PDB file of C-alpha atoms in Angstrom:
ATOM      1  CA  MET N   1      94.601 100.905 116.724  1.00  0.00           C
ATOM      2  CA  PHE N   2      91.786  99.227 118.657  1.00  0.00           C
ATOM      3  CA  ARG N   3      89.209 101.394 116.843  1.00  0.00           C
ATOM      4  CA  LEU N   4      90.646 100.430 113.438  1.00  0.00           C
ATOM      5  CA  GLY N   5      90.485  96.755 114.389  1.00  0.00           C
ATOM      6  CA  ILE N   6      86.818  97.074 115.378  1.00  0.00           C
ATOM      7  CA  VAL N   7      85.969  98.926 112.156  1.00  0.00           C
ATOM      8  CA  MET N   8      87.698  96.261 110.069  1.00  0.00           C
ATOM      9  CA  LEU N   9      85.955  93.436 111.920  1.00  0.00           C
ATOM     10  CA  VAL N  10      82.524  95.027 111.513  1.00  0.00           C
ATOM     11  CA  ALA N  11      83.213  95.754 107.855  1.00  0.00           C
ATOM     12  CA  ALA N  12      84.371  92.205 107.195  1.00  0.00           C
ATOM     13  CA  LEU N  13      81.332  90.731 108.881  1.00  0.00           C
ATOM     14  CA  GLY N  14      79.018  93.086 107.035  1.00  0.00           C
ATOM     15  CA  LEU N  15      80.570  92.317 103.688  1.00  0.00           C
ATOM     16  CA  SER N  16      80.794  88.563 104.194  1.00  0.00           C
ATOM     17  CA  GLY N  17      77.070  88.214 103.580  1.00  0.00           C
ATOM     18  CA  CYS N  18      77.076  90.480 100.526  1.00  0.00           C
ATOM     19  CA  ILE N  19      79.145  88.598  97.952  1.00  0.00           C
ATOM     20  CA  ALA N  20      77.547  85.674  96.138  1.00  0.00           C
ATOM     21  CA  ARG N  21      79.344  82.336  96.190  1.00  0.00           C
ATOM     22  CA  GLU N  22      78.706  80.015  93.220  1.00  0.00           C
ATOM     23  CA  ASP N  23      78.358  76.243  93.496  1.00  0.00           C
ATOM     24  CA  SER N  24      81.931  76.002  92.196  1.00  0.00           C
ATOM     25  CA  GLY N  25      83.074  77.852  95.329  1.00  0.00           C
ATOM     26  CA  ILE N  26      84.047  80.946  93.334  1.00  0.00           C
ATOM     27  CA  THR N  27      83.086  84.207  94.985  1.00  0.00           C
ATOM     28  CA  ARG N  28      81.380  86.248  92.285  1.00  0.00           C
ATOM     29  CA  ILE N  29      80.912  90.010  92.632  1.00  0.00           C
ATOM     30  CA  THR N  30      77.604  91.121  91.131  1.00  0.00           C
ATOM     31  CA  GLU N  31      76.769  94.555  89.747  1.00  0.00           C
ATOM     32  CA  ARG N  32      74.219  94.965  92.530  1.00  0.00           C
ATOM     33  CA  GLN N  33      77.002  94.701  95.132  1.00  0.00           C
ATOM     34  CA  ALA N  34      79.279  97.302  93.519  1.00  0.00           C
ATOM     35  CA  ASP N  35      78.080 100.318  95.505  1.00  0.00           C
ATOM     36  CA  SER N  36      78.225  98.541  98.862  1.00  0.00           C
ATOM     37  CA  ILE N  37      81.744  97.236  98.146  1.00  0.00           C
ATOM     38  CA  ARG N  38      82.939 100.716  97.186  1.00  0.00           C
ATOM     39  CA  LEU N  39      81.338 102.272 100.272  1.00  0.00           C
ATOM     40  CA  ASN N  40      82.821  99.540 102.471  1.00  0.00           C
ATOM     41  CA  GLN N  41      86.302 100.245 101.075  1.00  0.00           C
ATOM     42  CA  LEU N  42      85.756 103.972 101.623  1.00  0.00           C
ATOM     43  CA  ASP N  43      84.844 103.307 105.272  1.00  0.00           C
ATOM     44  CA  LEU N  44      87.990 101.199 105.741  1.00  0.00           C
ATOM     45  CA  VAL N  45      90.242 103.857 104.199  1.00  0.00           C
ATOM     46  CA  ASN N  46      88.533 106.606 106.188  1.00  0.00           C
ATOM     47  CA  ALA N  47      89.167 104.647 109.412  1.00  0.00           C
ATOM     48  CA  VAL N  48      92.895 104.687 108.573  1.00  0.00           C
ATOM     49  CA  ARG N  49      92.653 108.406 107.824  1.00  0.00           C
ATOM     50  CA  ALA N  50      90.797 109.139 111.075  1.00  0.00           C
ATOM     51  CA  ALA N  51      93.469 107.306 113.062  1.00  0.00           C
ATOM     52  CA  ALA N  52      96.086 109.483 111.331  1.00  0.00           C
ATOM     53  CA  GLY N  53      94.117 112.698 111.919  1.00  0.00           C
ATOM     54  CA  ALA N  54      93.340 113.198 108.208  1.00  0.00           C
ATOM     55  CA  PRO N  55      89.908 114.299 106.956  1.00  0.00           C
ATOM     56  CA  ALA N  56      87.547 111.734 105.440  1.00  0.00           C
ATOM     57  CA  LEU N  57      87.542 111.055 101.704  1.00  0.00           C
ATOM     58  CA  THR N  58      84.480 111.208  99.464  1.00  0.00           C
ATOM     59  CA  LEU N  59      83.695 108.430  96.995  1.00  0.00           C
ATOM     60  CA  SER N  60      84.246 109.643  93.433  1.00  0.00           C
ATOM     61  CA  ALA N  61      82.310 108.163  90.517  1.00  0.00           C
ATOM     62  CA  SER N  62      84.938 109.441  88.077  1.00  0.00           C
ATOM     63  CA  LEU N  63      87.824 107.857  90.007  1.00  0.00           C
ATOM     64  CA  SER N  64      85.858 104.597  90.299  1.00  0.00           C
ATOM     65  CA  ALA N  65      85.259 104.654  86.518  1.00  0.00           C
ATOM     66  CA  ALA N  66      88.980 105.217  85.897  1.00  0.00           C
ATOM     67  CA  ALA N  67      89.795 102.364  88.311  1.00  0.00           C
ATOM     68  CA  ASP N  68      87.308 100.004  86.621  1.00  0.00           C
ATOM     69  CA  THR N  69      88.814 100.754  83.211  1.00  0.00           C
ATOM     70  CA  HIS N  70      92.359 100.191  84.438  1.00  0.00           C
ATOM     71  CA  ALA N  71      91.418  96.948  86.211  1.00  0.00           C
ATOM     72  CA  ARG N  72      90.066  95.515  82.942  1.00  0.00           C
ATOM     73  CA  ASP N  73      93.200  96.727  81.137  1.00  0.00           C
ATOM     74  CA  MET N  74      95.503  95.102  83.716  1.00  0.00           C
ATOM     75  CA  ALA N  75      93.666  91.804  83.210  1.00  0.00           C
ATOM     76  CA  SER N  76      94.222  92.029  79.452  1.00  0.00           C
ATOM     77  CA  GLN N  77      97.920  92.814  80.062  1.00  0.00           C
ATOM     78  CA  LEU N  78      98.186  89.982  82.622  1.00  0.00           C
ATOM     79  CA  ARG N  79     100.037  92.207  85.100  1.00  0.00           C
ATOM     80  CA  ALA N  80      99.058  94.364  88.047  1.00  0.00           C
ATOM     81  CA  TRP N  81     100.814  97.645  87.509  1.00  0.00           C
ATOM     82  CA  ASN N  82     100.137 101.347  87.136  1.00  0.00           C
ATOM     83  CA  PHE N  83     100.675 101.680  83.381  1.00  0.00           C
ATOM     84  CA  GLY N  84      97.898 101.333  80.829  1.00  0.00           C
ATOM     85  CA  SER N  85      98.311  99.354  77.619  1.00  0.00           C
ATOM     86  CA  ASP N  86      97.904 102.733  75.879  1.00  0.00           C
ATOM     87  CA  ARG N  87     100.800 104.096  78.012  1.00  0.00           C
ATOM     88  CA  SER N  88      98.331 105.984  80.205  1.00  0.00           C
ATOM     89  CA  SER N  89      99.203 107.012  83.738  1.00  0.00           C
ATOM     90  CA  PRO N  90      96.875 107.070  86.755  1.00  0.00           C
ATOM     91  CA  GLN N  91      96.610 110.850  86.257  1.00  0.00           C
ATOM     92  CA  SER N  92      95.674 110.695  82.579  1.00  0.00           C
ATOM     93  CA  ARG N  93      93.092 107.939  83.188  1.00  0.00           C
ATOM     94  CA  ALA N  94      91.495 109.962  85.987  1.00  0.00           C
ATOM     95  CA  GLU N  95      91.338 113.064  83.790  1.00  0.00           C
ATOM     96  CA  ARG N  96      89.757 111.075  80.928  1.00  0.00           C
ATOM     97  CA  ALA N  97      87.118 109.835  83.372  1.00  0.00           C
ATOM     98  CA  GLY N  98      86.309 113.407  84.422  1.00  0.00           C
ATOM     99  CA  PHE N  99      88.300 113.864  87.636  1.00  0.00           C
ATOM    100  CA  ASP N 100      89.578 117.423  87.988  1.00  0.00           C
ATOM    101  CA  GLY N 101      92.479 117.196  90.381  1.00  0.00           C
ATOM    102  CA  LEU N 102      95.699 115.398  91.166  1.00  0.00           C
ATOM    103  CA  ILE N 103      96.024 111.650  91.727  1.00  0.00           C
ATOM    104  CA  THR N 104      97.931 111.178  94.974  1.00  0.00           C
ATOM    105  CA  SER N 105      98.090 107.364  94.814  1.00  0.00           C
ATOM    106  CA  GLU N 106      96.998 104.359  92.833  1.00  0.00           C
ATOM    107  CA  ASP N 107      97.175 100.901  94.345  1.00  0.00           C
ATOM    108  CA  VAL N 108      96.704  97.767  92.270  1.00  0.00           C
ATOM    109  CA  ALA N 109      96.443  94.052  92.965  1.00  0.00           C
ATOM    110  CA  GLU N 110      95.795  90.720  91.290  1.00  0.00           C
ATOM    111  CA  THR N 111      94.214  88.314  93.755  1.00  0.00           C
ATOM    112  CA  PHE N 112      91.364  86.020  94.710  1.00  0.00           C
ATOM    113  CA  MET N 113      90.707  88.078  97.891  1.00  0.00           C
ATOM    114  CA  ASP N 114      87.645  90.220  98.482  1.00  0.00           C
ATOM    115  CA  ASN N 115      88.006  93.961  99.067  1.00  0.00           C
ATOM    116  CA  VAL N 116      88.523  93.529 102.817  1.00  0.00           C
ATOM    117  CA  GLY N 117      91.348  91.066 102.196  1.00  0.00           C
ATOM    118  CA  ILE N 118      93.051  93.308  99.661  1.00  0.00           C
ATOM    119  CA  PHE N 119      92.590  96.294 101.980  1.00  0.00           C
ATOM    120  CA  GLN N 120      94.385  94.380 104.732  1.00  0.00           C
ATOM    121  CA  ALA N 121      97.210  93.512 102.321  1.00  0.00           C
ATOM    122  CA  TRP N 122      97.479  97.121 101.185  1.00  0.00           C
ATOM    123  CA  ILE N 123      97.615  98.619 104.690  1.00  0.00           C
ATOM    124  CA  SER N 124     100.362  96.190 105.669  1.00  0.00           C
ATOM    125  CA  ASN N 125     102.553  98.098 103.188  1.00  0.00           C
ATOM    126  CA  PRO N 126     103.837 101.287 104.872  1.00  0.00           C
ATOM    127  CA  ARG N 127     103.924 103.210 101.564  1.00  0.00           C
ATOM    128  CA  VAL N 128     100.301 102.392 100.781  1.00  0.00           C
ATOM    129  CA  ARG N 129      99.157 103.116 104.339  1.00  0.00           C
ATOM    130  CA  GLU N 130     100.905 106.510 104.214  1.00  0.00           C
ATOM    131  CA  ALA N 131      99.299 107.282 100.838  1.00  0.00           C
ATOM    132  CA  MET N 132      95.847 106.413 102.224  1.00  0.00           C
ATOM    133  CA  ALA N 133      96.398 108.899 105.061  1.00  0.00           C
ATOM    134  CA  ASN N 134      97.672 111.739 102.838  1.00  0.00           C
ATOM    135  CA  PRO N 135      95.861 114.773 104.311  1.00  0.00           C
ATOM    136  CA  SER N 136      95.722 116.576 100.952  1.00  0.00           C
ATOM    137  CA  ALA N 137      93.600 113.811  99.371  1.00  0.00           C
ATOM    138  CA  THR N 138      89.865 114.436  99.104  1.00  0.00           C
ATOM    139  CA  HIS N 139      88.409 111.619  96.970  1.00  0.00           C
ATOM    140  CA  MET N 140      88.705 107.884  96.438  1.00  0.00           C
ATOM    141  CA  GLY N 141      87.616 105.520  93.697  1.00  0.00           C
ATOM    142  CA  LEU N 142      87.635 101.724  93.683  1.00  0.00           C
ATOM    143  CA  GLY N 143      87.371  99.499  90.636  1.00  0.00           C
ATOM    144  CA  TRP N 144      87.837  95.863  89.738  1.00  0.00           C
ATOM    145  CA  TYR N 145      87.556  93.333  86.988  1.00  0.00           C
ATOM    146  CA  GLN N 146      86.744  89.722  87.796  1.00  0.00           C
ATOM    147  CA  GLU N 147      87.809  86.879  85.532  1.00  0.00           C
ATOM    148  CA  PRO N 148      85.602  83.792  85.050  1.00  0.00           C
ATOM    149  CA  ASN N 149      87.964  81.786  87.312  1.00  0.00           C
ATOM    150  CA  GLY N 150      87.276  84.244  90.162  1.00  0.00           C
ATOM    151  CA  LYS N 151      90.569  86.181  90.025  1.00  0.00           C
ATOM    152  CA  ILE N 152      89.982  89.864  90.753  1.00  0.00           C
ATOM    153  CA  TRP N 153      92.080  92.747  89.470  1.00  0.00           C
ATOM    154  CA  TRP N 154      91.711  95.607  91.992  1.00  0.00           C
ATOM    155  CA  VAL N 155      92.501  99.300  91.530  1.00  0.00           C
ATOM    156  CA  MET N 156      92.112 101.996  94.182  1.00  0.00           C
ATOM    157  CA  ASP N 157      92.687 105.599  93.116  1.00  0.00           C
ATOM    158  CA  ILE N 158      93.004 108.402  95.655  1.00  0.00           C
ATOM    159  CA  GLY N 159      93.167 112.019  94.586  1.00  0.00           C
ATOM    160  CA  ALA N 160      92.978 115.653  95.610  1.00  0.00           C
ATOM    161  CA  ALA N 161      90.252 117.507  93.741  1.00  0.00           C
ATOM    162  CA  ASN N 162      90.990 121.036  92.628  1.00  0.00           C
ATOM    163  CA  SER N 163      89.390 123.396  95.138  1.00  0.00           C
ATOM    164  CA  GLY N 164      86.188 125.086  94.068  1.00  0.00           C
ATOM    165  CA  VAL N 165      85.606 122.564  91.280  1.00  0.00           C
ATOM    166  CA  GLN N 166      82.800 120.050  91.409  1.00  0.00           C
ATOM    167  CA  VAL N 167      83.767 116.407  90.953  1.00  0.00           C
ATOM    168  CA  ALA N 168      81.226 113.722  90.056  1.00  0.00           C
ATOM    169  CA  THR N 169      80.671 111.702  93.230  1.00  0.00           C
ATOM    170  CA  ALA N 170      78.710 108.561  93.980  1.00  0.00           C
ATOM    171  CA  GLU N 171      75.801 108.900  96.341  1.00  0.00           C
TER     172      GLU N 171
END
């Protein structure tokens, strides 16, 4: 538990200087920050997994693309939930984005918090924390859509890639 607290503190401090704040006080995520935010979230999830004795996840470009698409769709639907406006499921969205495997969890949120804040909210939920630590999972993707008022729609997809099959991953 102490190790997780240290990891979260370091991550929060590292990220706090990465997100641009406009004169209006709105925290705006830029495209240039996307990779570091995704890697930061991966580190936070992998700290939870390490504490549970589960192997580390790899960042997946296809899962992140599916998450980005769903985040934009949730904003258009005005609700944070796991169903697409086209009746798509987390599994079907991941497959469309090129992920070859099984989605083990999808977590969504509508908030003004940064990724560290939403991570802390997610891990306070026992179901989400357990899903993060699922030992069969191998990959993670993180996506978001930010409205002009600063509200962020977050989606984190975690999945188990089919063994022996290559999955597009971020570097």
